[in-house]
CSV table of C-alpha atoms and ligand atoms in Angstrom, one decimal:
chain,number,residue,atom,x,y,z
D,1,MET,CA,6.7,14.6,-5.3
D,2,HIS,CA,8.7,13.3,-1.7
D,3,SER,CA,10.7,14.9,-0.2
D,4,PHE,CA,13.2,13.1,0.0
D,5,ALA,CA,17.4,15.5,-1.0
D,6,TYR,CA,20.6,15.9,-0.8
D,7,LYS,CA,21.5,19.0,0.8
D,8,ASN,CA,24.7,20.2,2.2
D,9,GLY,CA,26.4,16.2,1.5
D,10,PHE,CA,23.4,14.2,3.3
D,11,LEU,CA,20.3,12.9,2.2
D,12,TYR,CA,17.2,14.8,3.8
D,13,CYS,CA,13.9,14.4,5.0
D,14,GLU,CA,12.2,16.9,4.6
D,15,ASP,CA,14.0,19.7,6.9
D,16,VAL,CA,16.0,16.3,9.0
D,17,ASN,CA,19.0,15.5,8.2
D,18,LEU,CA,18.9,11.0,8.0
D,19,ALA,CA,22.2,10.5,9.8
D,20,ASP,CA,20.7,12.1,12.9
D,21,ILE,CA,17.8,10.4,13.0
D,22,ALA,CA,19.9,7.1,12.2
D,23,ALA,CA,22.6,8.4,14.6
D,24,GLN,CA,19.7,8.4,17.5
D,25,VAL,CA,17.1,5.9,17.0
D,26,GLY,CA,19.7,3.0,15.2
D,27,THR,CA,18.9,1.2,12.3
D,28,PRO,CA,17.1,-0.7,10.1
D,29,VAL,CA,14.5,2.4,10.9
D,30,PHE,CA,12.0,3.5,9.0
D,31,VAL,CA,11.8,7.4,8.3
D,32,TYR,CA,7.6,8.9,7.1
D,33,SER,CA,8.1,12.3,5.7
D,34,LYS,CA,4.3,13.9,6.7
D,35,LYS,CA,4.8,16.2,4.5
D,36,THR,CA,4.5,13.5,0.7
D,37,ILE,CA,1.7,11.3,2.7
D,38,THR,CA,-0.6,15.9,3.0
D,39,ASP,CA,0.8,16.0,-0.2
D,40,ASP,CA,-0.4,13.2,-1.9
D,41,LEU,CA,-3.9,13.0,-0.4
D,42,ARG,CA,-4.8,17.0,-1.5
D,43,GLU,CA,-3.2,15.8,-4.8
D,44,PHE,CA,-6.0,12.9,-4.9
D,45,ARG,CA,-8.8,14.6,-3.5
D,46,GLU,CA,-8.3,18.4,-6.1
D,47,ALA,CA,-7.7,16.5,-9.1
D,48,LEU,CA,-10.9,14.2,-8.1
D,49,SER,CA,-12.7,17.2,-7.9
D,50,PRO,CA,-15.4,17.2,-9.8
D,51,LEU,CA,-16.4,13.9,-9.1
D,52,LYS,CA,-18.4,12.8,-6.1
D,53,ALA,CA,-15.1,11.2,-4.7
D,54,HIS,CA,-14.0,10.0,-1.8
D,55,VAL,CA,-10.7,8.4,-1.3
D,56,ALA,CA,-10.4,6.4,1.1
D,57,TYR,CA,-6.9,4.2,1.9
D,58,ALA,CA,-5.3,0.5,1.6
D,59,VAL,CA,-4.6,-0.1,5.7
D,60,LYS,CA,-2.5,-3.2,3.9
D,61,ALA,CA,0.3,-0.3,2.8
D,62,CYS,CA,1.5,1.3,6.1
D,63,SER,CA,-0.8,0.6,9.2
D,64,ASN,CA,1.0,2.2,11.6
D,65,LYS,CA,-1.3,4.6,13.9
D,66,ALA,CA,0.8,7.1,13.7
D,67,ILE,CA,0.1,7.2,9.8
D,68,LEU,CA,-3.1,6.1,10.2
D,69,ASN,CA,-4.0,9.1,12.3
D,70,LEU,CA,-3.0,11.8,10.1
D,71,MET,CA,-4.6,9.8,7.1
D,72,ALA,CA,-8.4,10.6,9.6
D,73,ARG,CA,-7.0,13.9,10.6
D,74,GLN,CA,-7.2,14.5,6.5
D,75,GLY,CA,-10.0,13.0,6.4
D,76,ALA,CA,-9.3,10.1,4.9
D,77,GLY,CA,-11.1,7.0,4.7
D,78,PHE,CA,-10.4,3.6,5.1
D,79,ASP,CA,-10.5,0.3,2.6
D,80,ILE,CA,-9.0,-2.5,4.9
D,81,VAL,CA,-8.9,-6.1,4.8
D,82,SER,CA,-9.6,-8.2,8.1
D,83,GLY,CA,-11.4,-7.4,11.7
D,84,GLY,CA,-7.5,-6.5,13.0
D,85,GLU,CA,-7.5,-3.6,10.3
D,86,LEU,CA,-10.3,-2.5,11.5
D,87,TRP,CA,-9.8,-2.6,14.9
D,88,ARG,CA,-6.3,-0.6,13.9
D,89,VAL,CA,-8.5,2.3,13.0
D,90,ILE,CA,-10.6,2.8,15.0
D,91,ASN,CA,-7.8,2.2,17.1
D,92,ALA,CA,-6.0,5.1,15.5
D,93,GLY,CA,-9.1,7.4,15.5
D,94,GLY,CA,-10.5,6.6,12.5
D,95,ASP,CA,-13.7,6.4,11.8
D,96,SER,CA,-15.5,2.6,11.7
D,97,THR,CA,-18.3,4.0,9.2
D,98,GLN,CA,-16.1,5.3,6.5
D,99,CYS,CA,-14.6,1.9,6.0
D,100,THR,CA,-14.9,-0.2,3.3
D,101,TYR,CA,-13.7,-4.3,4.1
D,102,ALA,CA,-12.4,-6.3,1.0
D,103,GLY,CA,-10.9,-9.3,1.2
D,104,VAL,CA,-11.5,-13.1,-0.1
D,105,ALA,CA,-12.2,-15.1,3.1
D,106,LYS,CA,-14.5,-12.8,6.1
D,107,THR,CA,-14.3,-14.9,9.3
D,108,GLU,CA,-17.6,-15.0,11.4
D,109,PRO,CA,-15.9,-13.2,13.8
D,110,GLU,CA,-14.7,-10.7,11.9
D,111,ILE,CA,-17.5,-10.4,9.6
D,112,ARG,CA,-19.5,-10.0,13.7
D,113,TYR,CA,-16.9,-7.4,14.3
D,114,ALA,CA,-17.2,-4.8,12.2
D,115,LEU,CA,-21.4,-5.0,11.5
D,116,GLU,CA,-21.1,-4.4,15.2
D,117,GLN,CA,-19.1,-1.0,13.9
D,118,ASN,CA,-21.6,0.3,11.4
D,119,ILE,CA,-18.9,0.4,8.7
D,120,TYR,CA,-19.7,1.8,5.5
D,121,CYS,CA,-19.5,-1.1,3.3
D,122,PHE,CA,-18.3,-5.3,3.1
D,123,ASN,CA,-16.9,-5.6,-0.7
D,124,CYS,CA,-18.0,-9.0,-1.1
D,125,GLU,CA,-15.8,-11.4,-3.3
D,126,SER,CA,-17.7,-15.2,-3.2
D,127,GLU,CA,-21.4,-15.8,-3.7
D,128,ASN,CA,-21.4,-18.2,-0.1
D,129,GLU,CA,-19.9,-15.5,1.5
D,130,LEU,CA,-22.4,-13.0,0.6
D,131,ARG,CA,-24.8,-16.2,1.5
D,132,GLU,CA,-23.1,-16.0,5.2
D,133,ILE,CA,-23.3,-12.6,5.2
D,134,ASN,CA,-26.2,-12.6,4.7
D,135,ARG,CA,-26.8,-15.4,7.6
D,136,ILE,CA,-24.6,-13.4,10.1
D,137,ALA,CA,-26.3,-10.0,10.0
D,138,GLY,CA,-30.0,-12.0,9.6
D,139,GLU,CA,-28.8,-13.8,13.2
D,140,MET,CA,-27.7,-10.1,14.9
D,141,GLY,CA,-30.9,-8.3,13.5
D,142,VAL,CA,-29.4,-6.0,10.7
D,143,LYS,CA,-28.9,-5.4,6.8
D,144,ALA,CA,-25.6,-5.3,6.1
D,145,PRO,CA,-24.5,-2.9,3.7
D,146,VAL,CA,-22.8,-5.0,0.7
D,147,ALA,CA,-20.8,-4.8,-2.6
D,148,VAL,CA,-19.5,-7.5,-4.9
D,149,ARG,CA,-16.4,-7.1,-6.9
D,150,VAL,CA,-16.3,-7.5,-10.1
D,151,ASN,CA,-13.3,-9.2,-12.3
D,152,PRO,CA,-13.2,-7.2,-14.8
D,153,ASN,CA,-10.6,-9.3,-16.4
D,154,VAL,CA,-8.6,-6.7,-17.7
D,155,ASP,CA,-4.3,-7.0,-17.7
D,156,ALA,CA,-2.5,-4.5,-15.6
D,157,HIS,CA,1.0,-5.3,-16.7
D,158,THR,CA,1.6,-5.5,-13.7
D,159,HIS,CA,3.9,-8.7,-10.9
D,160,LYS,CA,2.1,-11.2,-11.9
D,161,TYR,CA,2.1,-11.2,-7.6
D,162,ILE,CA,0.3,-8.0,-7.6
D,163,THR,CA,-2.4,-8.7,-10.4
D,164,THR,CA,-5.9,-9.1,-9.5
D,165,GLY,CA,-8.4,-8.6,-11.9
D,166,THR,CA,-7.4,-11.5,-14.6
D,167,ASN,CA,-10.2,-14.0,-14.2
D,168,GLU,CA,-6.7,-16.6,-13.4
D,169,ASN,CA,-7.2,-14.8,-10.0
D,170,LYS,CA,-8.7,-15.7,-7.1
D,171,PHE,CA,-10.6,-12.6,-6.3
D,172,GLY,CA,-13.8,-11.1,-7.3
D,173,VAL,CA,-16.6,-12.4,-9.4
D,174,ASP,CA,-16.7,-13.0,-12.7
D,175,ILE,CA,-18.2,-10.2,-15.3
D,176,SER,CA,-19.9,-12.9,-17.1
D,177,ARG,CA,-21.9,-13.5,-13.7
D,178,ILE,CA,-21.9,-10.6,-12.1
D,179,GLU,CA,-25.5,-9.8,-13.5
D,180,ASP,CA,-26.8,-13.3,-12.1
D,181,VAL,CA,-25.1,-12.7,-8.8
D,182,TYR,CA,-26.9,-9.3,-7.8
D,183,ALA,CA,-30.0,-10.4,-9.3
D,184,MET,CA,-29.1,-14.1,-6.8
D,185,ILE,CA,-29.4,-11.7,-3.7
D,186,ALA,CA,-31.8,-8.7,-4.5
D,187,ALA,CA,-33.3,-13.1,-4.9
D,188,GLU,CA,-32.8,-14.5,-2.0
D,189,LEU,CA,-30.5,-12.7,0.0
D,190,PRO,CA,-32.7,-10.0,2.6
D,191,HIS,CA,-30.6,-9.4,4.8
D,192,LEU,CA,-28.1,-7.6,2.6
D,193,HIS,CA,-28.4,-4.0,1.7
D,194,ILE,CA,-27.0,-3.8,-2.2
D,195,LYS,CA,-24.8,-0.6,-1.3
D,196,GLY,CA,-22.3,-1.0,-4.5
D,197,LEU,CA,-19.9,-2.5,-7.3
D,198,GLN,CA,-16.3,-2.8,-6.9
D,199,MET,CA,-13.3,-3.3,-8.3
D,200,HIS,CA,-9.3,-3.5,-7.4
D,201,ILE,CA,-7.0,-4.8,-11.4
D,202,GLY,CA,-3.5,-4.9,-9.4
D,203,SER,CA,-1.3,-2.9,-7.7
D,204,GLN,CA,2.0,-0.6,-9.1
D,205,LEU,CA,0.3,-0.2,-11.8
D,206,THR,CA,2.4,2.2,-14.0
D,207,ASP,CA,0.1,3.4,-17.2
D,208,LYS,CA,-3.5,4.7,-17.3
D,209,GLN,CA,-4.7,2.1,-20.2
D,210,PRO,CA,-5.9,-1.0,-18.0
D,211,PHE,CA,-7.9,1.6,-15.8
D,212,ALA,CA,-9.3,2.7,-18.5
D,213,ALA,CA,-9.9,-0.8,-20.0
D,214,ALA,CA,-11.7,-1.8,-16.3
D,215,VAL,CA,-13.5,1.5,-16.4
D,216,GLU,CA,-14.9,1.6,-19.6
D,217,LYS,CA,-15.2,-2.7,-19.5
D,218,VAL,CA,-17.7,-2.5,-16.2
D,219,LEU,CA,-19.7,0.9,-16.7
D,220,PRO,CA,-22.5,-0.8,-19.1
D,221,ILE,CA,-23.0,-3.0,-15.7
D,222,VAL,CA,-22.7,0.3,-13.1
D,223,LYS,CA,-25.3,1.8,-15.6
D,224,LYS,CA,-27.9,-0.7,-14.3
D,225,PHE,CA,-27.3,-1.7,-11.0
D,226,ILE,CA,-28.1,2.5,-10.8
D,227,THR,CA,-31.0,1.9,-12.6
D,228,LEU,CA,-32.0,-1.8,-11.3
D,229,TYR,CA,-31.0,-1.6,-7.7
D,230,GLY,CA,-29.9,2.4,-6.6
D,231,ILE,CA,-26.7,1.7,-6.2
D,232,GLU,CA,-25.2,4.5,-4.5
D,233,PHE,CA,-21.7,4.0,-5.1
D,234,TRP,CA,-18.7,2.9,-7.1
D,235,SER,CA,-15.3,1.5,-6.3
D,236,ILE,CA,-12.0,2.3,-8.8
D,237,GLY,CA,-10.1,0.2,-6.2
D,238,GLY,CA,-6.0,2.0,-5.5
D,239,GLY,CA,-3.9,0.0,-7.4
D,240,ILE,CA,-1.6,3.1,-8.8
D,241,GLY,CA,2.3,2.8,-9.3
D,242,ILE,CA,4.5,5.1,-8.4
D,243,VAL,CA,8.2,5.2,-9.7
D,244,TYR,CA,11.0,3.2,-7.4
D,245,ASP,CA,13.9,3.3,-10.3
D,246,GLY,CA,14.4,6.7,-10.4
D,247,CYS,CA,12.3,7.8,-7.4
D,248,LEU,CA,15.3,10.2,-6.0
D,249,GLU,CA,15.3,11.9,-8.8
D,250,SER,CA,11.7,12.0,-8.8
D,251,GLY,CA,11.8,14.4,-6.2
D,252,LYS,CA,12.1,17.2,-7.8
D,253,PRO,CA,9.8,18.5,-10.9
D,254,GLU,CA,12.5,18.4,-13.7
D,255,TRP,CA,12.3,14.4,-13.4
D,256,TRP,CA,8.6,14.8,-14.2
D,257,ALA,CA,8.5,17.0,-17.1
D,258,ALA,CA,11.0,13.9,-18.4
D,259,HIS,CA,8.8,11.1,-17.9
D,260,PRO,CA,5.5,12.1,-19.3
D,261,GLU,CA,4.5,8.3,-19.7
D,262,GLN,CA,4.9,8.2,-15.7
D,263,ILE,CA,1.6,8.0,-14.8
D,264,THR,CA,0.4,10.6,-12.0
D,265,ILE,CA,-2.7,11.6,-10.2
D,266,GLN,CA,-3.6,14.4,-12.6
D,267,SER,CA,-3.0,12.1,-15.6
D,268,TYR,CA,-5.7,9.2,-13.7
D,269,ALA,CA,-8.4,11.2,-13.1
D,270,ALA,CA,-7.6,13.2,-16.9
D,271,GLU,CA,-8.6,9.8,-18.0
D,272,LEU,CA,-11.4,7.7,-15.6
D,273,ILE,CA,-13.2,11.4,-14.8
D,274,PRO,CA,-15.3,12.4,-18.6
D,275,ARG,CA,-16.3,8.7,-18.1
D,276,LEU,CA,-17.8,8.6,-14.5
D,277,GLN,CA,-19.1,12.4,-14.1
D,278,PRO,CA,-21.8,11.2,-15.5
D,279,LEU,CA,-22.5,8.8,-13.8
D,280,GLY,CA,-23.3,11.0,-10.9
D,281,ILE,CA,-23.3,8.4,-8.0
D,282,ARG,CA,-20.4,8.7,-5.4
D,283,ILE,CA,-16.6,6.8,-6.9
D,284,LEU,CA,-14.6,5.8,-4.3
D,285,VAL,CA,-11.1,5.4,-4.7
D,286,GLU,CA,-8.2,3.0,-2.9
D,287,PRO,CA,-5.1,3.9,-2.9
D,288,GLY,CA,-2.9,2.2,-0.6
D,289,ARG,CA,1.0,2.3,-1.9
D,290,ARG,CA,0.3,6.1,-3.7
D,291,LEU,CA,0.0,8.3,-0.7
D,292,VAL,CA,2.6,6.0,1.4
D,293,GLY,CA,5.5,4.3,-0.4
D,294,ASN,CA,7.1,7.4,-2.2
D,295,ALA,CA,7.1,9.2,1.5
D,296,ALA,CA,9.2,6.6,3.0
D,297,ALA,CA,12.9,5.1,2.9
D,298,MET,CA,14.7,2.8,5.5
D,299,LEU,CA,17.3,3.7,6.9
D,300,THR,CA,20.1,0.6,7.3
D,301,THR,CA,24.0,0.4,8.4
D,302,CYS,CA,27.2,-1.1,6.4
D,303,ILE,CA,28.4,-3.8,8.1
D,304,TYR,CA,30.7,-5.4,6.2
D,305,GLU,CA,31.9,-6.1,2.7
D,306,LYS,CA,32.5,-9.5,0.9
D,307,LYS,CA,34.4,-9.3,-2.4
D,308,GLY,CA,33.6,-13.3,-3.7
D,309,GLU,CA,34.7,-14.8,-6.8
D,310,ALA,CA,32.6,-13.3,-8.7
D,311,LYS,CA,30.7,-10.6,-7.7
D,312,THR,CA,31.3,-8.0,-4.9
D,313,PHE,CA,28.6,-8.4,-1.5
D,314,LYS,CA,27.5,-5.7,1.1
D,315,MET,CA,26.2,-6.5,4.2
D,316,ILE,CA,23.1,-4.6,5.2
D,317,ASP,CA,22.3,-5.2,9.3
D,318,ALA,CA,18.1,-5.1,7.1
D,319,GLY,CA,16.6,-8.7,5.9
D,320,MET,CA,13.7,-9.4,3.6
D,321,ASN,CA,12.4,-9.5,7.6
D,322,ASP,CA,12.2,-6.2,7.4
D,323,ILE,CA,11.4,-5.5,3.4
D,324,ILE,CA,10.1,-8.3,1.8
D,325,ARG,CA,9.6,-7.2,-2.0
D,326,PRO,CA,13.2,-8.2,-3.1
D,327,ALA,CA,13.1,-11.2,-2.1
D,328,LEU,CA,8.0,-11.4,-2.5
D,329,TYR,CA,7.8,-10.5,-6.3
D,330,GLU,CA,11.2,-9.1,-7.9
D,331,GLY,CA,10.2,-5.6,-6.1
D,332,TYR,CA,13.2,-2.9,-6.4
D,333,HIS,CA,14.9,0.0,-4.9
D,334,GLU,CA,17.0,2.2,-5.2
D,335,ILE,CA,19.7,2.8,-2.6
D,336,TRP,CA,21.7,5.5,-2.2
D,337,PRO,CA,24.4,7.1,0.7
D,338,VAL,CA,23.1,9.0,3.4
D,339,ARG,CA,26.6,11.1,3.5
D,340,GLU,CA,27.0,11.8,0.0
D,341,HIS,CA,29.6,10.3,-1.7
D,342,GLN,CA,30.8,11.5,-5.5
D,343,ASN,CA,32.2,9.3,-8.5
D,344,ASP,CA,33.1,5.9,-6.5
D,345,GLU,CA,30.4,3.5,-7.9
D,346,ILE,CA,30.9,-0.2,-8.0
D,347,LEU,CA,28.8,-2.8,-8.9
D,348,ALA,CA,27.5,-4.7,-5.8
D,349,ASP,CA,25.2,-7.2,-4.0
D,350,ILE,CA,22.6,-5.2,-1.6
D,351,VAL,CA,22.9,-8.2,1.1
D,352,GLY,CA,20.8,-8.8,4.2
D,353,PRO,CA,22.1,-11.4,6.9
D,354,ILE,CA,18.7,-13.7,6.5
D,355,CYS,CA,19.9,-17.3,6.0
D,356,GLU,CA,18.3,-17.4,2.9
D,357,SER,CA,19.6,-16.5,-0.8
D,358,GLY,CA,16.3,-14.5,-1.3
D,359,ASP,CA,17.6,-12.5,1.7
D,360,PHE,CA,18.9,-9.3,-1.0
D,361,GLN,CA,17.7,-6.3,-1.7
D,362,ALA,CA,19.9,-5.4,-5.2
D,363,GLN,CA,21.3,-7.5,-7.4
D,364,ASN,CA,24.5,-6.5,-9.5
D,365,ARG,CA,23.2,-2.1,-8.3
D,366,ARG,CA,25.7,0.5,-9.3
D,367,ILE,CA,26.3,2.2,-6.3
D,368,ALA,CA,28.1,4.3,-4.0
D,369,ASP,CA,31.6,1.9,-2.7
D,370,VAL,CA,29.9,2.7,0.6
D,371,GLN,CA,31.9,1.4,3.3
D,372,PRO,CA,31.3,-1.1,7.2
D,373,GLY,CA,29.4,1.2,9.1
D,374,GLU,CA,28.4,3.9,7.1
D,375,VAL,CA,23.6,4.7,7.2
D,376,LEU,CA,22.3,3.7,3.7
D,377,ALA,CA,19.1,4.8,2.4
D,378,GLU,CA,16.9,2.1,0.6
D,379,MET,CA,14.3,4.6,-1.3
D,380,SER,CA,10.2,4.3,-1.7
D,381,ALA,CA,9.7,1.7,1.9
D,382,GLY,CA,6.9,3.6,2.6
D,383,ALA,CA,4.1,1.3,1.0
D,384,TYR,CA,4.6,-3.1,1.7
D,385,GLY,CA,7.7,-2.4,4.0
D,386,PHE,CA,6.9,-2.3,7.5
D,387,SER,CA,3.7,-3.9,7.0
D,388,MET,CA,4.9,-7.0,5.4
D,389,ALA,CA,8.3,-6.6,8.3
D,390,SER,CA,8.4,-10.0,10.0
D,391,THR,CA,10.6,-10.6,12.9
D,392,TYR,CA,12.0,-14.0,10.9
D,393,ASN,CA,15.5,-14.9,12.2
D,394,SER,CA,15.3,-13.1,16.0
D,395,ARG,CA,14.9,-10.0,14.5
D,396,PRO,CA,13.1,-7.6,16.6
D,397,LEU,CA,10.8,-5.5,13.9
D,398,ALA,CA,12.4,-2.2,13.2
D,399,ALA,CA,11.4,1.5,14.3
D,400,GLU,CA,9.8,4.2,12.7
D,401,VAL,CA,10.1,8.2,13.0
D,402,LEU,CA,7.3,10.7,11.2
D,403,VAL,CA,9.2,14.1,9.8
D,404,ASP,CA,7.1,17.2,10.1
D,405,GLY,CA,9.7,19.9,8.5
D,406,ASP,CA,12.5,20.0,11.1
D,407,LYS,CA,11.5,17.8,13.7
D,408,TRP,CA,10.3,14.4,13.9
D,409,SER,CA,8.8,12.2,16.6
D,410,VAL,CA,9.5,7.9,17.1
D,411,ILE,CA,5.9,6.5,15.5
D,412,ARG,CA,6.7,3.0,15.9
D,413,ARG,CA,9.3,2.0,18.5
D,414,ARG,CA,12.0,-0.9,17.8
D,415,GLN,CA,10.9,-4.2,19.3
D,416,THR,CA,12.1,-5.7,21.7
D,417,LEU,CA,13.4,-9.5,22.8
D,418,GLU,CA,11.5,-9.9,25.0
D,419,GLN,CA,8.5,-8.6,22.9
D,420,ILE,CA,8.8,-11.5,20.0
D,421,VAL,CA,9.1,-14.6,23.3
D,422,GLU,CA,6.3,-12.6,25.3
D,423,ASP,CA,3.3,-14.9,24.5
D,424,GLU,CA,5.6,-18.1,23.8
D,425,CYS,CA,5.1,-20.5,27.1
D,426,LEU,CA,6.7,-24.3,27.5
D,427,PRO,CA,4.2,-26.9,27.7
D,428,GLU,CA,2.5,-27.7,31.0
A,501,LIG,C1,-3.9,-3.5,-1.8
A,501,LIG,C2,-5.4,-3.0,-2.5
A,501,LIG,C3,-6.1,-1.8,-2.7
A,501,LIG,C4,-5.0,-0.6,-2.6
A,501,LIG,O1,-3.9,-1.3,-3.9
A,501,LIG,P1,-2.2,-0.2,-4.4
A,501,LIG,O2,-2.1,-0.7,-5.1
A,501,LIG,O3,-1.8,0.0,-2.9
A,501,LIG,O4,-3.1,1.4,-4.0
A,501,LIG,C5,-6.9,-1.1,-3.1
A,501,LIG,N1,-8.2,-1.9,-2.5
A,501,LIG,C6,-7.9,-3.0,-2.2
A,501,LIG,C7,-9.2,-4.0,-2.3
A,501,LIG,C8,-7.4,-4.1,-2.3
A,501,LIG,O5,-6.5,-5.4,-1.7
């Protein structure tokens, strides 16, 4: 459950009025709740406590240094997808030996860096990648810990751009070939140490069933690999979905009671524990979105209203460069006025300043009739929000703020125009 709610006519994050942050830091700004993140991490731990489980936070969901530092201090490991993310984890005070490294196109410098930093395991996605890691580890005189990502070919029932576990996707090795690949590693790649098996079937799954189906399908293979190779862990990936439509209400227990179908950390754990416990090996989970998604709102200011022939537009000061999810995969975010309104809803499109028709945050949305100058909160903005931001249209990256009770701190200053161009230069 998150910590955003209306109190005394204003939207608060924990005990901080979001209007105060907007007034002092300006907009757009991402505001994260420390309590939401730490509560959810604890909930994962407790729910999975019957297993030898470990939570590896998927860094790409939100990689701000303060957020990574918070995760590290709470004892989370990290699932990374690049050398840059490994560097970020270390820079933020995280432990490189708690990092699992996924990704389909790891380069030689990245592999060397990860070996030097003694990461927990490479989660490999192809035979050629395994051969390359074997070669580099051989040159460095070390043994590289590896797991292979198996593609269980189950449909995650999520948007086509974020489903990853069918044989149409670029990720992992087909389940029909995984045993041959492990046999090949054991026979031919002496500089690799087979440490585990990995899978990850997609993102924003709101139903438990695909997780259960994937675990059922891969379970016999894990049992075989425990016997054959003595694997010590099975990573079952991330992907647990969050509430986008209904976000604000889902800050209250009543909402959850009325929506028993929505996946929760407890229902996910209850579905998987009976299947996983008998294995006795370490289980890694790699949540990204579920740990940070509902933990942040992005504040933005309404700049103009425009009444067109067919539609009313509210223009805001945040664009697809700040949150790309609606443009990239039809992502849905609730948008609420920071100053509470009563009974003045209209139908409008909420659009940004960018010169692209795809630059909208909401279309045909019933929303409070906010006026220019008013601040809006775009909810569920913590995951794949700031981490996907760009400076397109020469727009500085937004600021980020972390709330802790009645206190708040800037955890990323707003970028300046000088910073946008600082690495550009004229030809000699
Ligand atoms: C992106 C990713 C995750 C996290 O996915 P969420 O949907 O944010 O939980 C976990 N594991 C791997 C390998 C990923 O690529």
